[in-house]
Coordinates of N, CA and C in Angstrom, one line a residue:
M208 N -9.6 34.5 -2.1 CA -10.7 33.7 -1.7 C -10.6 33.3 -0.3
I209 N -9.5 32.9 0.2 CA -9.3 32.4 1.6 C -8.6 33.5 2.4
D210 N -9.3 34.0 3.5 CA -8.7 35.0 4.3 C -8.2 34.4 5.6
D211 N -7.5 35.1 6.4 CA -6.8 34.6 7.5 C -7.7 34.0 8.6
N212 N -8.9 34.5 8.7 CA -9.8 34.0 9.7 C -10.4 32.6 9.3
S213 N -10.5 32.3 8.1 CA -11.2 31.0 7.7 C -10.2 29.9 7.5
I214 N -8.9 30.1 7.5 CA -7.9 29.1 7.3 C -7.9 28.0 8.5
N215 N -8.3 28.4 9.6 CA -8.4 27.5 10.8 C -9.3 26.4 10.5
F216 N -10.4 26.6 9.8 CA -11.4 25.5 9.6 C -10.8 24.4 8.8
Y217 N -9.8 24.7 7.9 CA -9.2 23.6 7.2 C -8.4 22.6 8.1
W218 N -7.8 23.1 9.1 CA -7.1 22.2 10.1 C -8.1 21.4 10.8
L219 N -9.3 22.0 11.2 CA -10.3 21.2 11.8 C -10.9 20.1 10.9
G220 N -11.1 20.5 9.6 CA -11.5 19.5 8.7 C -10.5 18.3 8.5
L221 N -9.2 18.7 8.5 CA -8.1 17.7 8.4 C -8.2 16.8 9.6
G222 N -8.3 17.4 10.8 CA -8.4 16.7 12.0 C -9.6 15.7 12.0
S223 N -10.7 16.1 11.4 CA -11.8 15.2 11.4 C -11.6 14.0 10.5
V224 N -10.8 14.3 9.4 CA -10.5 13.2 8.4 C -9.5 12.2 9.1
V225 N -8.5 12.7 9.8 CA -7.5 11.9 10.5 C -8.2 11.1 11.6
A226 N -9.1 11.7 12.4 CA -9.9 11.0 13.4 C -10.7 9.9 12.8
G227 N -11.3 10.2 11.6 CA -12.1 9.2 10.9 C -11.3 8.0 10.5
I228 N -10.1 8.2 10.0 CA -9.2 7.1 9.6 C -8.8 6.3 10.9
F229 N -8.5 6.9 12.0 CA -8.2 6.2 13.2 C -9.4 5.4 13.7
S230 N -10.5 6.0 13.5 CA -11.8 5.4 13.9 C -12.1 4.1 13.2
C231 N -11.6 4.1 12.0 CA -11.9 2.8 11.1 C -11.3 1.6 11.8
Y232 N -10.1 1.7 12.3 CA -9.5 0.5 13.0 C -10.3 0.1 14.2
F233 N -10.8 1.0 14.9 CA -11.7 0.7 16.1 C -13.0 0.1 15.6
R234 N -13.6 0.6 14.6 CA -14.8 0.1 14.1 C -14.7 -1.3 13.5
V235 N -13.6 -1.6 12.8 CA -13.4 -2.9 12.2 C -13.3 -3.9 13.4
Y236 N -12.4 -3.6 14.4 CA -12.2 -4.5 15.5 C -13.5 -4.7 16.2
G237 N -14.3 -3.7 16.4 CA -15.6 -3.8 17.0 C -16.6 -4.8 16.3
H238 N -16.6 -4.7 15.0 CA -17.4 -5.5 14.2 C -16.9 -7.0 14.2
V239 N -15.6 -7.1 14.2 CA -15.1 -8.5 14.4 C -15.5 -9.1 15.7
L240 N -15.4 -8.3 16.8 CA -15.9 -8.8 18.1 C -17.4 -9.2 18.0
I241 N -18.1 -8.4 17.4 CA -19.6 -8.7 17.3 C -19.8 -10.1 16.5
L242 N -19.1 -10.2 15.4 CA -19.2 -11.4 14.6 C -18.7 -12.7 15.4
H243 N -17.8 -12.5 16.2 CA -17.3 -13.6 17.0 C -18.0 -13.8 18.4
E244 N -19.1 -13.0 18.5 CA -19.9 -13.0 19.7 C -19.1 -12.9 21.0
R245 N -18.4 -11.8 21.1 CA -17.6 -11.5 22.3 C -18.0 -10.2 22.9
P246 N -19.2 -10.2 23.6 CA -19.8 -8.9 24.1 C -18.9 -8.3 25.2
W247 N -18.2 -9.0 26.0 CA -17.4 -8.3 27.0 C -16.2 -7.6 26.4
A248 N -15.6 -8.2 25.5 CA -14.5 -7.5 24.8 C -15.0 -6.3 24.0
Y249 N -16.1 -6.4 23.4 CA -16.8 -5.3 22.7 C -17.1 -4.2 23.7
F250 N -17.7 -4.5 24.8 CA -17.9 -3.5 25.9 C -16.6 -2.9 26.3
G251 N -15.6 -3.7 26.6 CA -14.3 -3.1 27.1 C -13.7 -2.1 26.1
I252 N -13.7 -2.5 24.8 CA -13.0 -1.6 23.9 C -13.9 -0.3 23.7
N253 N -15.2 -0.4 23.8 CA -16.0 0.9 23.8 C -15.9 1.7 25.0
L254 N -15.7 1.0 26.2 CA -15.4 1.7 27.4 C -14.1 2.5 27.3
V255 N -13.1 1.8 26.8 CA -11.8 2.5 26.6 C -11.9 3.7 25.7
N256 N -12.7 3.5 24.6 CA -12.9 4.6 23.7 C -13.6 5.8 24.4
F257 N -14.7 5.5 25.2 CA -15.3 6.6 25.8 C -14.5 7.3 26.8
V258 N -13.7 6.6 27.6 CA -12.9 7.2 28.7 C -11.8 8.0 28.0
L259 N -11.1 7.5 27.0 CA -10.1 8.2 26.3 C -10.6 9.5 25.6
T260 N -11.8 9.4 25.0 CA -12.3 10.5 24.3 C -12.7 11.6 25.3
V261 N -13.3 11.3 26.4 CA -13.7 12.3 27.4 C -12.5 12.9 28.1
A262 N -11.6 12.1 28.5 CA -10.4 12.5 29.2 C -9.6 13.4 28.3
I263 N -9.2 13.0 27.2 CA -8.4 13.8 26.3 C -9.0 15.1 25.8
S264 N -10.4 15.0 25.5 CA -11.1 16.1 25.1 C -11.1 17.2 26.2
L265 N -11.4 16.8 27.5 CA -11.3 17.7 28.6 C -10.0 18.4 28.7
V266 N -8.9 17.6 28.6 CA -7.5 18.2 28.6 C -7.4 19.2 27.5
G267 N -7.9 18.9 26.3 CA -7.8 19.8 25.2 C -8.6 21.1 25.4
I268 N -9.8 20.9 26.1 CA -10.6 22.1 26.4 C -9.9 23.0 27.4
M269 N -9.2 22.3 28.4 CA -8.5 23.1 29.4 C -7.3 23.9 28.8
I270 N -6.6 23.2 27.9 CA -5.5 23.9 27.2 C -5.9 25.0 26.2
F271 N -6.9 24.7 25.4 CA -7.3 25.6 24.4 C -8.7 26.2 24.8
K272 N -8.7 27.1 25.7 CA -10.0 27.6 26.2 C -10.7 28.5 25.1
D273 N -12.0 28.4 25.1 CA -12.8 29.2 24.2 C -12.5 28.9 22.7
S274 N -12.2 27.7 22.4 CA -11.9 27.3 21.0 C -12.4 25.9 20.8
V275 N -12.6 25.6 19.6 CA -13.0 24.2 19.2 C -11.8 23.4 18.9
T276 N -10.6 24.0 18.9 CA -9.4 23.2 18.7 C -9.2 22.2 19.7
G277 N -9.5 22.4 21.0 CA -9.2 21.4 22.1 C -10.0 20.2 21.9
P278 N -11.4 20.2 21.7 CA -12.1 19.0 21.5 C -11.7 18.3 20.3
M279 N -11.3 19.0 19.2 CA -10.9 18.4 17.9 C -9.6 17.6 18.2
I280 N -8.6 18.3 18.8 CA -7.4 17.5 19.2 C -7.6 16.3 20.1
G281 N -8.6 16.5 21.0 CA -9.0 15.4 21.9 C -9.5 14.2 21.1
R282 N -10.4 14.5 20.1 CA -10.9 13.4 19.2 C -9.8 12.7 18.5
V283 N -8.9 13.5 17.9 CA -7.9 12.9 17.0 C -7.0 12.0 17.9
F284 N -6.5 12.5 19.1 CA -5.7 11.7 19.9 C -6.4 10.5 20.6
S285 N -7.6 10.7 21.0 CA -8.4 9.6 21.5 C -8.6 8.5 20.5
F286 N -8.9 8.9 19.3 CA -9.0 7.8 18.3 C -7.7 7.2 17.9
L287 N -6.6 8.0 18.0 CA -5.3 7.4 17.8 C -5.0 6.3 18.9
G288 N -5.3 6.7 20.1 CA -5.1 5.7 21.2 C -6.0 4.5 21.1
V289 N -7.2 4.6 20.7 CA -8.1 3.5 20.6 C -7.8 2.7 19.3
A290 N -7.3 3.3 18.3 CA -6.8 2.6 17.1 C -5.6 1.7 17.5
L291 N -4.7 2.3 18.3 CA -3.5 1.5 18.6 C -3.9 0.3 19.5
V292 N -4.8 0.5 20.5 CA -5.3 -0.5 21.3 C -6.0 -1.6 20.5
S293 N -6.9 -1.2 19.6 CA -7.6 -2.1 18.7 C -6.7 -2.9 17.9
A294 N -5.6 -2.2 17.3 CA -4.7 -2.9 16.4 C -3.9 -4.0 17.2
I295 N -3.5 -3.6 18.4 CA -2.7 -4.5 19.2 C -3.6 -5.8 19.6
F296 N -4.8 -5.5 20.0 CA -5.7 -6.7 20.4 C -6.0 -7.5 19.1
F297 N -6.3 -6.8 18.0 CA -6.7 -7.5 16.8 C -5.6 -8.4 16.4
I298 N -4.3 -7.9 16.3 CA -3.2 -8.7 15.9 C -2.9 -9.9 16.8
R299 N -3.1 -9.7 18.2 CA -2.9 -10.8 19.1 C -4.0 -11.9 19.0
E300 N -5.2 -11.5 18.8 CA -6.3 -12.4 18.8 C -6.6 -13.1 17.5
F301 N -6.3 -12.5 16.4 CA -6.7 -13.0 15.1 C -5.5 -13.0 14.2
R302 N -5.5 -14.0 13.4 CA -4.4 -14.1 12.4 C -4.6 -13.1 11.3
F303 N -3.5 -12.5 10.8 CA -3.6 -11.6 9.8 C -2.5 -11.9 8.7
S304 N -2.9 -12.0 7.5 CA -1.9 -12.2 6.4 C -2.4 -11.4 5.2
F305 N -1.4 -11.0 4.5 CA -1.6 -10.2 3.3 C -1.6 -11.0 2.1
S306 N -2.6 -10.9 1.2 CA -2.6 -11.6 0.0 C -2.8 -10.7 -1.2
R307 N -1.7 -10.6 -2.0 CA -1.7 -9.7 -3.1 C -2.8 -10.0 -4.1
D308 N -3.0 -11.3 -4.3 CA -4.1 -11.7 -5.3 C -5.5 -11.3 -4.7
L309 N -5.7 -11.5 -3.5 CA -7.0 -11.1 -2.9 C -7.2 -9.6 -2.9
M310 N -6.1 -8.8 -2.7 CA -6.2 -7.4 -2.7 C -6.5 -6.9 -4.1
Q311 N -5.9 -7.5 -5.1 CA -6.3 -7.1 -6.5 C -7.7 -7.4 -6.9
K312 N -8.2 -8.6 -6.4 CA -9.6 -8.9 -6.7 C -10.5 -7.9 -6.0
I313 N -10.2 -7.5 -4.8 CA -11.0 -6.5 -4.1 C -11.0 -5.2 -4.8
I314 N -9.9 -4.7 -5.3 CA -9.8 -3.4 -5.9 C -10.6 -3.5 -7.2
V315 N -10.4 -4.6 -8.0 CA -11.2 -4.7 -9.2 C -12.7 -4.7 -8.9
A316 N -13.1 -5.5 -7.9 CA -14.5 -5.5 -7.6 C -15.1 -4.2 -7.0
A317 N -14.3 -3.5 -6.3 CA -14.7 -2.2 -5.7 C -14.6 -1.0 -6.6
S318 N -13.9 -1.1 -7.7 CA -13.7 0.1 -8.5 C -14.9 0.7 -9.1
P319 N -16.0 0.0 -9.5 CA -17.2 0.7 -9.9 C -17.9 1.4 -8.7
I320 N -17.8 0.8 -7.5 CA -18.4 1.5 -6.4 C -17.7 2.8 -6.0
F321 N -16.4 2.7 -6.2 CA -15.6 4.0 -5.9 C -16.0 5.1 -6.9
G322 N -16.2 4.8 -8.1 CA -16.6 5.8 -9.1 C -18.0 6.3 -8.7
Y323 N -18.9 5.4 -8.3 CA -20.3 5.9 -8.0 C -20.2 6.8 -6.7
I324 N -19.4 6.4 -5.7 CA -19.3 7.2 -4.5 C -18.8 8.6 -4.8
M325 N -17.8 8.7 -5.7 CA -17.2 10.0 -6.1 C -18.2 10.8 -6.8
L326 N -19.0 10.2 -7.7 CA -20.1 11.0 -8.4 C -21.2 11.5 -7.4
V327 N -21.6 10.6 -6.5 CA -22.6 11.0 -5.5 C -22.1 12.1 -4.6
N328 N -20.8 12.1 -4.2 CA -20.2 13.2 -3.4 C -20.2 14.5 -4.2
L329 N -19.8 14.4 -5.5 CA -19.8 15.6 -6.3 C -21.2 16.2 -6.5
A330 N -22.2 15.3 -6.8 CA -23.5 15.8 -7.0 C -24.1 16.3 -5.6
G331 N -23.8 15.7 -4.5 CA -24.3 16.1 -3.3 C -23.7 17.4 -2.7
N332 N -22.5 17.7 -3.2 CA -21.8 18.9 -2.6 C -21.6 20.0 -3.6
A333 N -22.0 19.9 -4.9 CA -21.8 20.8 -5.9 C -22.5 22.1 -5.5
D334 N -23.7 22.0 -4.9 CA -24.4 23.2 -4.6 C -23.7 24.1 -3.5
L335 N -22.9 23.5 -2.7 CA -22.1 24.2 -1.7 C -21.0 25.0 -2.3
Y336 N -20.4 24.5 -3.3 CA -19.3 25.2 -4.1 C -19.9 26.3 -4.9
I337 N -21.0 26.1 -5.4 CA -21.7 27.2 -6.2 C -22.2 28.3 -5.3
L338 N -22.8 27.9 -4.2 CA -23.3 28.9 -3.2 C -22.1 29.7 -2.6
N339 N -21.0 29.1 -2.5 CA -19.9 29.7 -1.8 C -19.4 31.0 -2.6
H340 N -19.7 31.1 -3.9 CA -19.3 32.3 -4.7 C -20.3 33.4 -4.5
Y341 N -21.5 33.1 -4.0 CA -22.6 34.2 -4.0 C -22.9 34.6 -2.5
V342 N -22.7 33.8 -1.5 CA -23.0 34.2 -0.2 C -21.8 34.0 0.8
K343 N -21.9 34.4 2.0 CA -20.8 34.3 2.9 C -20.7 32.8 3.4
K344 N -19.5 32.4 3.8 CA -19.2 31.1 4.2 C -20.1 30.6 5.4
S345 N -20.4 31.5 6.3 CA -21.2 31.2 7.4 C -22.6 30.8 7.0
E346 N -23.1 31.5 6.0 CA -24.5 31.2 5.5 C -24.5 29.8 4.8
V347 N -23.4 29.5 4.1 CA -23.3 28.2 3.4 C -23.2 27.1 4.4
G348 N -22.5 27.4 5.5 CA -22.4 26.4 6.6 C -23.8 26.2 7.3
I349 N -24.5 27.2 7.5 CA -25.8 27.1 8.1 C -26.8 26.3 7.1
F350 N -26.7 26.6 5.8 CA -27.5 25.9 4.8 C -27.1 24.4 4.8
D351 N -25.8 24.1 4.8 CA -25.4 22.7 4.8 C -25.8 22.0 6.0
Y352 N -25.8 22.6 7.2 CA -26.3 22.0 8.4 C -27.8 21.7 8.3
G353 N -28.5 22.7 7.8 CA -29.9 22.6 7.7 C -30.4 21.5 6.8
V354 N -29.6 21.4 5.7 CA -30.0 20.3 4.7 C -29.6 18.9 5.3
S355 N -28.5 18.8 5.9 CA -28.0 17.6 6.6 C -29.0 17.2 7.7
Y356 N -29.4 18.2 8.5 CA -30.4 17.8 9.6 C -31.7 17.4 9.0
S357 N -32.2 18.1 7.9 CA -33.5 17.7 7.4 C -33.5 16.3 6.7
L358 N -32.3 16.0 6.1 CA -32.2 14.7 5.5 C -32.0 13.6 6.4
S359 N -31.4 13.9 7.6 CA -31.2 12.8 8.6 C -32.5 12.5 9.4
S360 N -33.4 13.5 9.3 CA -34.7 13.2 10.0 C -35.6 12.4 9.1
L361 N -35.3 12.1 7.9 CA -36.1 11.3 7.0 C -35.8 9.8 7.3
R362 N -34.8 9.5 8.0 CA -34.5 8.0 8.2 C -35.5 7.4 9.0

């Protein structure tokens, strides 16, 4: 099912997931800054994000010429850097404490939402798995991009 040429896409997907996880720390800190009405700090952390992303992505492009690996590595490392900066500032500025009782309440309250999200993902992506058995992977990718683009234009 998987040939040698398509295995590289799994690493890019994994890189996207890791970059998304690092991005969560940056987004949480940004939202906290918005809620505390601190526009200059918000501007500063977004400027750091932009500069790190552009600089590290350019270095990745220079190292991995003619490949999408460079920009992906740039995104992962730039989000890692911004996540570290966000975590340091977040811990310095705001008190953080862990409450086991609160965490259990959050998990209990969010468990129905988790099931719903998993079912929506399954229903939304089942067609791609089915199509994958009948057409080439590149055509499935084009189909997925076309559906995503047409759905995003409905907003």
